[in-house]
Amino acid sequence: QEGTLWWHAHSRWLRATVYGALVIRPKSGSSYPFPKPTIEFPVILGEWWDRKVISVLRQALFTGAAPNVSDAITINGQPGDLFRCSSQSTTRLSVNRGDIVLLRVINAALNQQLFFSVANHKLTVVATDAVYTKQFTTNVIMVGPGQTTDVLLTADQQPGRYYMAARAYATARNAPFDNTTATAILEYKSAISQPILPQLPFYNDTNTVTAFSNQIKSPGKVMVPTKIDENLFFTMGFGFFNCTPGPRCQGPNNTRFGASMNNVSFVLPNRVSLLQAYTQRIPNIYTTDFPPVPPLQFDYTGNVPRGLWQPIKGTKLYKLKFGSSVQIVLQDTSIFSTEDHPVHLHGYHFYIVGQGFGNFNPSRDPANFNLVDPPQRNTIDVPVGGWAAIRFVADNPGVWLMHCHIDTHLAWGFAMAFIVENGVGESETLLPPPSDLPRC
């Protein structure tokens, strides 16, 4: 892998501020497959609360209601010029006319997909999630939480000051979201003009998102698994738990919010890690009966009967043999609301062979799969009210979490985990923990 990844905390909501960029440069003797940039600049998008984020989460988990939305979007830790508290420390990038700038855009926000654009400048997409892409030019990109997108920008405009700006792409019906706009400034040296704002899409502009994501492809033909050993179908989205009306039952219609995959609301273990339980064969931590298909078929994106709104809680994992070829269709559901979900798989990059709206049709949709040059990512933004099909080879042994990268949804149980069994020999076997590994 070459390009941009990132690191972050993975406990509660600590990643609200505990994150940073990981830059993987071409190896010695190699070069970028695009003009060498004059400047490389990380653009890390985030969210800011005026309260302690752990308090925001704790309140939501106590009440069962949705958490308070953030008070500002940030670029490199600052909301920017549109906020009086931030205007003196707004992130700035100084350029000379003719400079080629590589912007490494990372969405580190907890709960929000984000549009990003630079006033009066075209963006050429060159990589996503540390994998090079076919290059294409656009005015705006959309980056889901957990995703990275590398873009080239040429400083070819009249010397002046231009805003880089980010704001929400929000798709859940009637759900509150942070509608602020974060700014940073791209300034040509010696320019003193007032910065210009870019024209960002409207908050729910799914057409722009679809047109953008459809252009992301691998640079050439890739080796996509075609003989599938594990054909999985995962429904996903919201759910509600019935409860006794009171202070701990403040979700819609006296319920508690939940989320699930294939009707299982994932419960993280609190005694030992899944990996430790697996490698040391510690019983009663998890089961291996995560369903490969939904327990019940229904009109996933239609009017879902109320009887299907409550998932079951469990720590259920799914076993994969080493080297098996896996296809997963991720299907959004309309329980409470459809929503665009960024789904991340630990330990793997996967090919996105198909996407669409409505319910996945197994007899019709696979004929349109891209098995030639599909993009390779580690986080897929599943379309709102739609589906996405991904493929990968299970060649990295261990226990790997798959979850929505909207942390509110993860806290509600939007996750599952795979056990990828050892293969043959040392190179196909999970390494033992180091002797000095600190114990929890």
Coordinates of C-alpha atoms in Angstrom, one line a residue:
Q1 CA 0.0 0.0 0.0
E2 CA 1.1 3.5 -0.8
G3 CA -0.7 6.8 0.1
T4 CA -2.6 7.9 3.1
L5 CA -4.0 5.9 6.0
W6 CA -4.6 7.1 9.6
W7 CA -4.3 6.0 13.2
H8 CA -6.9 6.6 15.9
A9 CA -8.1 5.5 19.3
H10 CA -10.7 2.7 19.2
S11 CA -12.2 3.0 22.7
R12 CA -15.5 4.7 23.3
W13 CA -15.4 8.1 21.6
L14 CA -11.7 8.9 22.4
R15 CA -10.9 9.1 18.7
A16 CA -12.7 12.5 18.7
T17 CA -9.3 13.9 19.4
V18 CA -6.9 11.0 19.4
Y19 CA -6.0 10.6 15.7
G20 CA -3.4 11.4 13.1
A21 CA -2.2 10.8 9.5
L22 CA -0.1 7.8 8.4
V23 CA 1.7 8.6 5.1
I24 CA 3.2 5.7 3.1
R25 CA 5.6 7.0 0.5
P26 CA 6.8 5.1 -2.6
K27 CA 9.7 2.8 -1.8
S28 CA 13.2 3.9 -2.7
G29 CA 13.7 4.0 -6.4
S30 CA 10.0 4.3 -7.2
S31 CA 7.9 7.5 -7.7
Y32 CA 4.3 8.6 -7.6
P33 CA 2.2 7.6 -10.7
F34 CA 1.4 11.3 -11.1
P35 CA 3.4 14.5 -11.4
K36 CA 5.7 15.0 -8.3
P37 CA 3.9 17.4 -6.0
T38 CA 5.7 20.6 -4.9
I39 CA 3.8 20.4 -1.5
E40 CA 2.2 17.6 0.4
F41 CA -0.4 18.6 3.0
P42 CA -2.6 16.5 5.3
V43 CA -6.2 17.7 5.6
I44 CA -7.7 15.9 8.6
L45 CA -11.4 16.5 9.0
G46 CA -12.9 16.2 12.4
E47 CA -15.7 17.1 14.8
W48 CA -15.7 19.3 17.9
W49 CA -18.0 19.3 20.9
D50 CA -18.2 22.1 23.5
R51 CA -18.6 19.3 26.1
K52 CA -16.4 16.4 27.0
V53 CA -17.2 13.8 24.3
I54 CA -17.2 11.0 26.8
S55 CA -20.0 12.8 28.7
V56 CA -21.9 13.2 25.5
L57 CA -21.6 9.5 24.8
R58 CA -22.3 8.5 28.4
Q59 CA -25.5 10.6 28.4
A60 CA -26.7 8.9 25.2
L61 CA -26.0 5.4 26.4
F62 CA -27.8 6.2 29.7
T63 CA -30.9 7.7 28.0
G64 CA -31.1 5.4 25.0
A65 CA -31.6 8.4 22.8
A66 CA -29.4 9.8 20.0
P67 CA -26.3 11.7 21.3
N68 CA -26.0 15.5 20.9
V69 CA -24.5 16.4 17.5
S70 CA -21.1 18.1 17.4
D71 CA -20.8 21.9 17.6
A72 CA -18.4 22.3 14.7
I73 CA -16.6 20.5 11.9
T74 CA -12.8 21.0 12.0
I75 CA -9.9 21.0 9.5
N76 CA -6.6 20.1 11.2
G77 CA -8.2 20.8 14.6
Q78 CA -9.7 24.2 13.8
P79 CA -13.3 25.1 12.8
G80 CA -11.9 28.0 10.8
D81 CA -12.7 31.6 9.8
L82 CA -16.4 31.3 10.2
F83 CA -16.0 30.9 14.0
R84 CA -14.8 33.9 16.0
C85 CA -13.0 31.5 18.5
S86 CA -11.0 30.0 15.6
S87 CA -10.4 32.8 13.2
Q88 CA -6.9 33.6 14.5
S89 CA -5.7 30.0 14.3
T90 CA -7.4 28.9 11.1
T91 CA -5.4 26.3 9.2
R92 CA -3.4 28.0 6.3
L93 CA -1.5 26.6 3.4
S94 CA 0.8 29.0 1.6
V95 CA 1.6 28.3 -2.1
N96 CA 3.3 29.8 -5.1
R97 CA 1.5 30.1 -8.4
G98 CA 2.2 26.9 -10.4
D99 CA 2.8 24.7 -7.4
I100 CA 1.3 21.2 -7.5
V101 CA -0.2 20.4 -4.1
L102 CA -1.0 16.8 -2.9
L103 CA -3.8 17.1 -0.4
R104 CA -4.1 14.0 1.8
V105 CA -7.7 14.2 2.9
I106 CA -8.7 12.1 6.0
N107 CA -12.2 12.0 7.5
A108 CA -11.5 11.5 11.2
A109 CA -15.0 12.8 12.2
L110 CA -16.9 10.5 14.6
N111 CA -20.3 10.6 13.1
Q112 CA -20.4 12.5 9.8
Q113 CA -19.7 12.0 6.2
L114 CA -18.3 15.2 4.7
F115 CA -18.1 17.0 1.4
F116 CA -14.8 18.8 0.8
S117 CA -13.9 21.4 -1.9
V118 CA -11.4 24.2 -2.6
A119 CA -12.8 27.4 -4.1
N120 CA -12.0 27.9 -7.8
H121 CA -9.6 24.9 -7.9
K122 CA -10.1 21.5 -9.5
L123 CA -9.2 18.4 -7.5
T124 CA -7.7 15.3 -9.3
V125 CA -8.3 12.1 -7.3
V126 CA -5.2 9.9 -7.3
A127 CA -5.7 7.5 -4.4
T128 CA -8.2 6.3 -1.8
D129 CA -7.4 4.4 1.4
A130 CA -3.7 4.0 0.4
V131 CA -4.5 2.5 -3.0
Y132 CA -3.9 4.4 -6.3
T133 CA -6.9 5.0 -8.5
K134 CA -7.6 5.9 -12.1
Q135 CA -7.2 9.6 -12.0
F136 CA -10.2 11.8 -12.5
T137 CA -11.0 15.5 -11.9
T138 CA -13.8 16.8 -9.8
N139 CA -15.0 20.0 -8.0
V140 CA -15.9 18.2 -4.8
I141 CA -15.2 14.9 -3.0
M142 CA -17.2 13.1 -0.4
V143 CA -15.2 11.3 2.4
G144 CA -16.9 9.0 4.9
P145 CA -15.6 8.5 8.4
G146 CA -12.6 6.2 8.2
Q147 CA -11.9 7.0 4.6
T148 CA -8.9 8.8 3.0
T149 CA -8.7 10.4 -0.4
D150 CA -5.6 11.9 -2.0
V151 CA -6.1 14.7 -4.5
L152 CA -3.8 16.8 -6.6
L153 CA -4.4 20.5 -6.9
T154 CA -2.6 22.9 -9.2
A155 CA -2.2 26.5 -7.9
D156 CA -3.2 28.0 -11.3
Q157 CA -5.6 30.7 -10.3
Q158 CA -5.2 34.4 -9.8
P159 CA -3.0 35.0 -6.8
G160 CA -5.4 35.3 -3.9
R161 CA -6.8 33.5 -0.9
Y162 CA -9.3 30.6 -1.4
Y163 CA -11.2 28.6 1.2
M164 CA -10.8 24.9 1.6
A165 CA -14.2 23.9 3.1
A166 CA -16.0 20.9 4.5
R167 CA -19.6 20.3 5.5
A168 CA -21.9 17.4 6.2
Y169 CA -23.4 14.9 3.8
A170 CA -26.4 13.8 5.9
T171 CA -28.9 11.2 4.7
A172 CA -30.9 10.0 7.7
R173 CA -34.5 11.4 7.5
N174 CA -35.4 13.9 10.3
A175 CA -32.2 13.2 12.2
P176 CA -30.3 16.2 13.5
F177 CA -26.7 16.8 12.2
D178 CA -24.0 19.3 12.5
N179 CA -24.7 21.8 9.7
T180 CA -21.7 24.0 10.3
T181 CA -19.0 24.6 7.7
A182 CA -15.3 24.2 8.5
T183 CA -12.7 26.3 6.6
A184 CA -9.0 26.4 6.0
I185 CA -7.2 28.9 3.7
L186 CA -5.2 28.2 0.6
E187 CA -3.3 31.4 0.1
Y188 CA -0.9 32.5 -2.7
K189 CA 2.1 34.1 -1.2
S190 CA 1.8 37.9 -0.8
A191 CA -2.0 37.8 -1.5
I192 CA -4.1 39.8 1.0
S193 CA -7.6 39.5 -0.6
Q194 CA -10.7 38.3 1.3
P195 CA -10.9 34.5 0.9
I196 CA -13.6 33.1 -1.5
L197 CA -15.9 30.2 -0.4
P198 CA -16.4 27.2 -2.7
Q199 CA -19.9 26.1 -3.6
L200 CA -20.5 22.9 -1.7
P201 CA -23.4 20.5 -2.5
F202 CA -26.5 20.6 -0.4
Y203 CA -26.4 18.4 2.7
N204 CA -28.4 15.5 1.2
D205 CA -27.1 15.6 -2.4
T206 CA -26.9 11.9 -3.0
N207 CA -26.7 12.4 -6.8
T208 CA -23.3 14.2 -6.4
V209 CA -22.1 11.4 -4.1
T210 CA -23.1 8.7 -6.5
A211 CA -21.5 10.4 -9.5
F212 CA -18.3 10.8 -7.5
S213 CA -18.1 7.3 -6.1
N214 CA -18.9 5.7 -9.5
Q215 CA -15.7 7.3 -10.9
I216 CA -13.4 5.7 -8.4
K217 CA -11.7 2.7 -10.1
S218 CA -8.4 0.8 -9.9
P219 CA -5.8 2.1 -12.4
G220 CA -5.9 -1.1 -14.5
K221 CA -7.2 -4.7 -14.5
V222 CA -7.0 -6.3 -11.1
M223 CA -7.2 -9.9 -9.8
V224 CA -10.8 -10.0 -8.4
P225 CA -11.8 -13.3 -6.8
T226 CA -14.3 -14.9 -9.2
K227 CA -14.8 -18.4 -7.6
I228 CA -16.6 -17.5 -4.4
D229 CA -16.4 -19.9 -1.4
E230 CA -18.4 -17.7 1.1
N231 CA -21.4 -15.9 -0.3
L232 CA -22.6 -13.7 2.6
F233 CA -25.5 -11.3 2.8
F234 CA -25.6 -8.8 5.7
T235 CA -28.5 -6.5 6.4
M236 CA -27.6 -3.5 8.5
G237 CA -29.0 -0.4 10.1
F238 CA -31.0 0.8 13.1
G239 CA -33.1 -1.1 15.6
F240 CA -34.9 -0.3 18.8
F241 CA -35.0 -2.1 22.2
N242 CA -38.2 -2.1 24.2
C243 CA -37.8 -0.7 27.7
T244 CA -39.8 0.5 30.7
P245 CA -40.7 4.2 30.1
G246 CA -38.4 6.4 32.2
P247 CA -35.1 8.2 32.2
R248 CA -33.4 5.2 30.5
C249 CA -36.0 4.9 27.8
Q250 CA -35.8 8.2 25.9
G251 CA -35.5 6.9 22.3
P252 CA -38.4 7.2 19.8
N253 CA -41.7 6.0 21.2
N254 CA -40.3 5.0 24.6
T255 CA -37.5 2.7 23.2
R256 CA -33.7 2.6 23.3
F257 CA -31.8 3.1 20.0
G258 CA -29.9 0.1 18.8
A259 CA -28.1 -1.0 15.6
S260 CA -27.4 -4.4 14.1
M261 CA -26.1 -6.6 11.3
N262 CA -28.3 -9.5 10.3
N263 CA -30.5 -8.7 13.3
V264 CA -27.6 -9.2 15.8
S265 CA -26.7 -6.1 17.9
F266 CA -23.0 -6.7 18.7
V267 CA -21.9 -6.7 22.3
L268 CA -18.1 -6.1 22.8
P269 CA -16.6 -8.4 25.4
N270 CA -15.5 -6.7 28.7
R271 CA -13.3 -9.4 30.2
V272 CA -10.8 -10.3 27.5
S273 CA -10.3 -9.3 23.9
L274 CA -11.8 -11.4 21.1
L275 CA -8.4 -12.3 19.8
Q276 CA -7.2 -13.4 23.3
A277 CA -10.3 -15.5 23.8
Y278 CA -9.8 -17.1 20.3
T279 CA -6.1 -17.8 20.6
Q280 CA -6.3 -19.0 24.3
R281 CA -9.6 -20.8 23.8
I282 CA -11.3 -19.0 26.6
P283 CA -14.9 -20.1 26.8
N284 CA -18.1 -18.0 27.1
I285 CA -16.7 -14.9 25.5
Y286 CA -18.3 -15.3 22.0
T287 CA -20.1 -17.8 19.8
T288 CA -19.4 -18.6 16.1
D289 CA -23.0 -18.6 14.9
F290 CA -23.2 -15.2 13.3
P291 CA -25.8 -15.7 10.5
P292 CA -24.5 -15.7 6.9
V293 CA -27.8 -14.3 5.7
P294 CA -30.7 -12.4 7.5
P295 CA -32.7 -14.7 9.7
L296 CA -35.8 -13.4 7.9
Q297 CA -36.3 -12.0 4.4
F298 CA -38.3 -8.8 4.2
D299 CA -38.5 -5.7 2.0
Y300 CA -35.3 -4.2 3.4
T301 CA -35.7 -0.7 2.1
G302 CA -39.5 -0.6 2.1
N303 CA -42.0 -0.4 4.9
V304 CA -40.5 -2.7 7.6
P305 CA -43.0 -4.3 10.0
R306 CA -42.6 -3.1 13.6
G307 CA -42.1 -6.7 14.7
L308 CA -38.7 -6.7 13.0
W309 CA -37.5 -3.5 14.6
Q310 CA -35.9 -5.2 17.7
P311 CA -32.6 -7.0 17.2
I312 CA -31.1 -9.6 19.5
K313 CA -27.9 -8.8 21.5
G314 CA -24.9 -11.1 21.2
T315 CA -21.2 -11.5 20.6
K316 CA -21.5 -13.7 17.5
L317 CA -18.5 -14.3 15.1
Y318 CA -18.2 -15.9 11.7
K319 CA -15.4 -18.3 10.8
L320 CA -13.6 -18.2 7.5
K321 CA -11.1 -20.7 6.2
F322 CA -7.6 -19.3 5.3
G323 CA -7.5 -18.5 1.6
S324 CA -11.3 -18.6 1.1
S325 CA -12.7 -16.2 -1.4
V326 CA -15.4 -14.1 0.2
Q327 CA -18.3 -12.0 -1.2
I328 CA -20.4 -9.9 1.2
V329 CA -23.4 -7.9 0.0
L330 CA -24.1 -5.1 2.5
Q331 CA -27.7 -4.1 2.5
D332 CA -29.0 -0.9 4.1
T333 CA -32.4 -1.1 5.8
S334 CA -35.2 1.4 6.4
I335 CA -35.8 0.7 10.1
F336 CA -36.3 4.2 11.5
S337 CA -34.5 5.6 8.4
T338 CA -32.2 4.5 5.6
E339 CA -28.8 6.1 5.8
D340 CA -25.4 6.1 4.1
H341 CA -23.2 3.9 6.2
P342 CA -19.3 3.8 6.1
V343 CA -18.5 0.2 6.8
H344 CA -14.9 -0.7 7.7
L345 CA -13.2 -4.1 7.8
H346 CA -10.1 -4.4 9.9
G347 CA -7.1 -6.3 8.5
Y348 CA -8.2 -6.2 4.9
H349 CA -8.6 -4.1 1.7
F350 CA -11.5 -5.4 -0.5
Y351 CA -12.7 -4.8 -4.0
I352 CA -16.0 -3.0 -4.4
V353 CA -17.6 -4.9 -7.3
G354 CA -21.0 -3.4 -7.2
Q355 CA -23.3 -0.8 -5.7
G356 CA -27.0 0.2 -6.2
F357 CA -30.1 1.5 -4.6
G358 CA -33.1 -0.4 -3.3
N359 CA -32.9 -4.1 -2.4
F360 CA -30.1 -6.2 -3.9
N361 CA -31.4 -8.6 -6.5
P362 CA -29.2 -11.8 -6.6
S363 CA -30.5 -12.9 -10.0
R364 CA -30.1 -9.6 -11.7
D365 CA -27.5 -7.3 -10.1
P366 CA -24.4 -9.6 -10.2
A367 CA -24.5 -9.4 -14.1
N368 CA -23.5 -5.7 -13.7
F369 CA -20.6 -6.3 -11.3
N370 CA -17.3 -4.7 -12.2
L371 CA -14.8 -7.5 -12.2
V372 CA -12.2 -5.7 -14.3
D373 CA -11.1 -2.5 -12.5
P374 CA -13.2 -2.1 -9.3
P375 CA -11.8 0.1 -6.6
Q376 CA -9.9 -1.4 -3.6
R377 CA -10.7 0.1 -0.2
N378 CA -10.9 -0.7 3.5
T379 CA -14.0 1.4 4.1
I380 CA -17.1 1.3 1.9
D381 CA -19.8 4.0 2.0
V382 CA -22.9 1.8 1.5
P383 CA -25.4 4.0 -0.5
V384 CA -28.4 5.4 1.4
G385 CA -31.3 3.0 0.9
G386 CA -29.1 0.7 -1.1
W387 CA -26.4 -2.0 -1.2
A388 CA -22.8 -2.6 -1.9
A389 CA -21.0 -5.9 -2.9
I390 CA -17.4 -6.4 -1.8
R391 CA -14.9 -9.3 -2.4
F392 CA -11.6 -10.3 -0.8
V393 CA -9.5 -13.3 -0.1
A394 CA -9.3 -14.3 3.6
D395 CA -5.5 -14.5 3.8
N396 CA -4.8 -12.6 7.0
P397 CA -5.4 -14.9 10.0
G398 CA -6.8 -13.5 13.2
V399 CA -10.0 -12.0 14.6
W400 CA -11.1 -8.9 12.6
L401 CA -13.9 -6.5 13.4
M402 CA -16.3 -5.2 10.7
H403 CA -18.2 -2.2 11.8
C404 CA -19.9 1.1 10.9
H405 CA -17.4 3.9 11.2
I406 CA -20.1 6.2 12.6
D407 CA -19.2 5.8 16.2
T408 CA -22.7 6.4 17.4
H409 CA -23.8 3.3 15.4
L410 CA -20.9 1.2 16.6
A411 CA -21.8 2.0 20.3
W412 CA -25.3 0.8 19.5
G413 CA -24.1 -2.6 18.2
F414 CA -23.5 -2.0 14.5
A415 CA -20.6 -4.5 14.2
M416 CA -19.6 -8.2 13.8
A417 CA -16.3 -10.0 13.6
F418 CA -14.6 -12.6 11.5
I419 CA -12.3 -15.4 12.7
V420 CA -9.9 -16.1 9.9
E421 CA -8.3 -19.5 10.7
N422 CA -4.7 -20.3 10.2
G423 CA -3.5 -21.8 7.0
V424 CA -0.5 -24.0 6.5
G425 CA 3.1 -23.1 7.6
E426 CA 4.5 -20.1 9.4
S427 CA 3.6 -17.5 6.7
E428 CA -0.1 -18.4 7.0
T429 CA -0.2 -18.6 10.8
L430 CA -1.1 -15.9 13.3
L431 CA 2.0 -14.8 15.2
P432 CA 1.9 -15.4 19.0
P433 CA 1.8 -12.3 21.2
P434 CA 5.2 -11.0 22.2
S435 CA 6.5 -12.1 25.6
D436 CA 6.3 -8.5 27.0
L437 CA 2.8 -7.7 25.8
P438 CA 1.2 -5.7 28.5
R439 CA -1.9 -7.3 30.0
C440 CA -5.2 -5.4 30.2

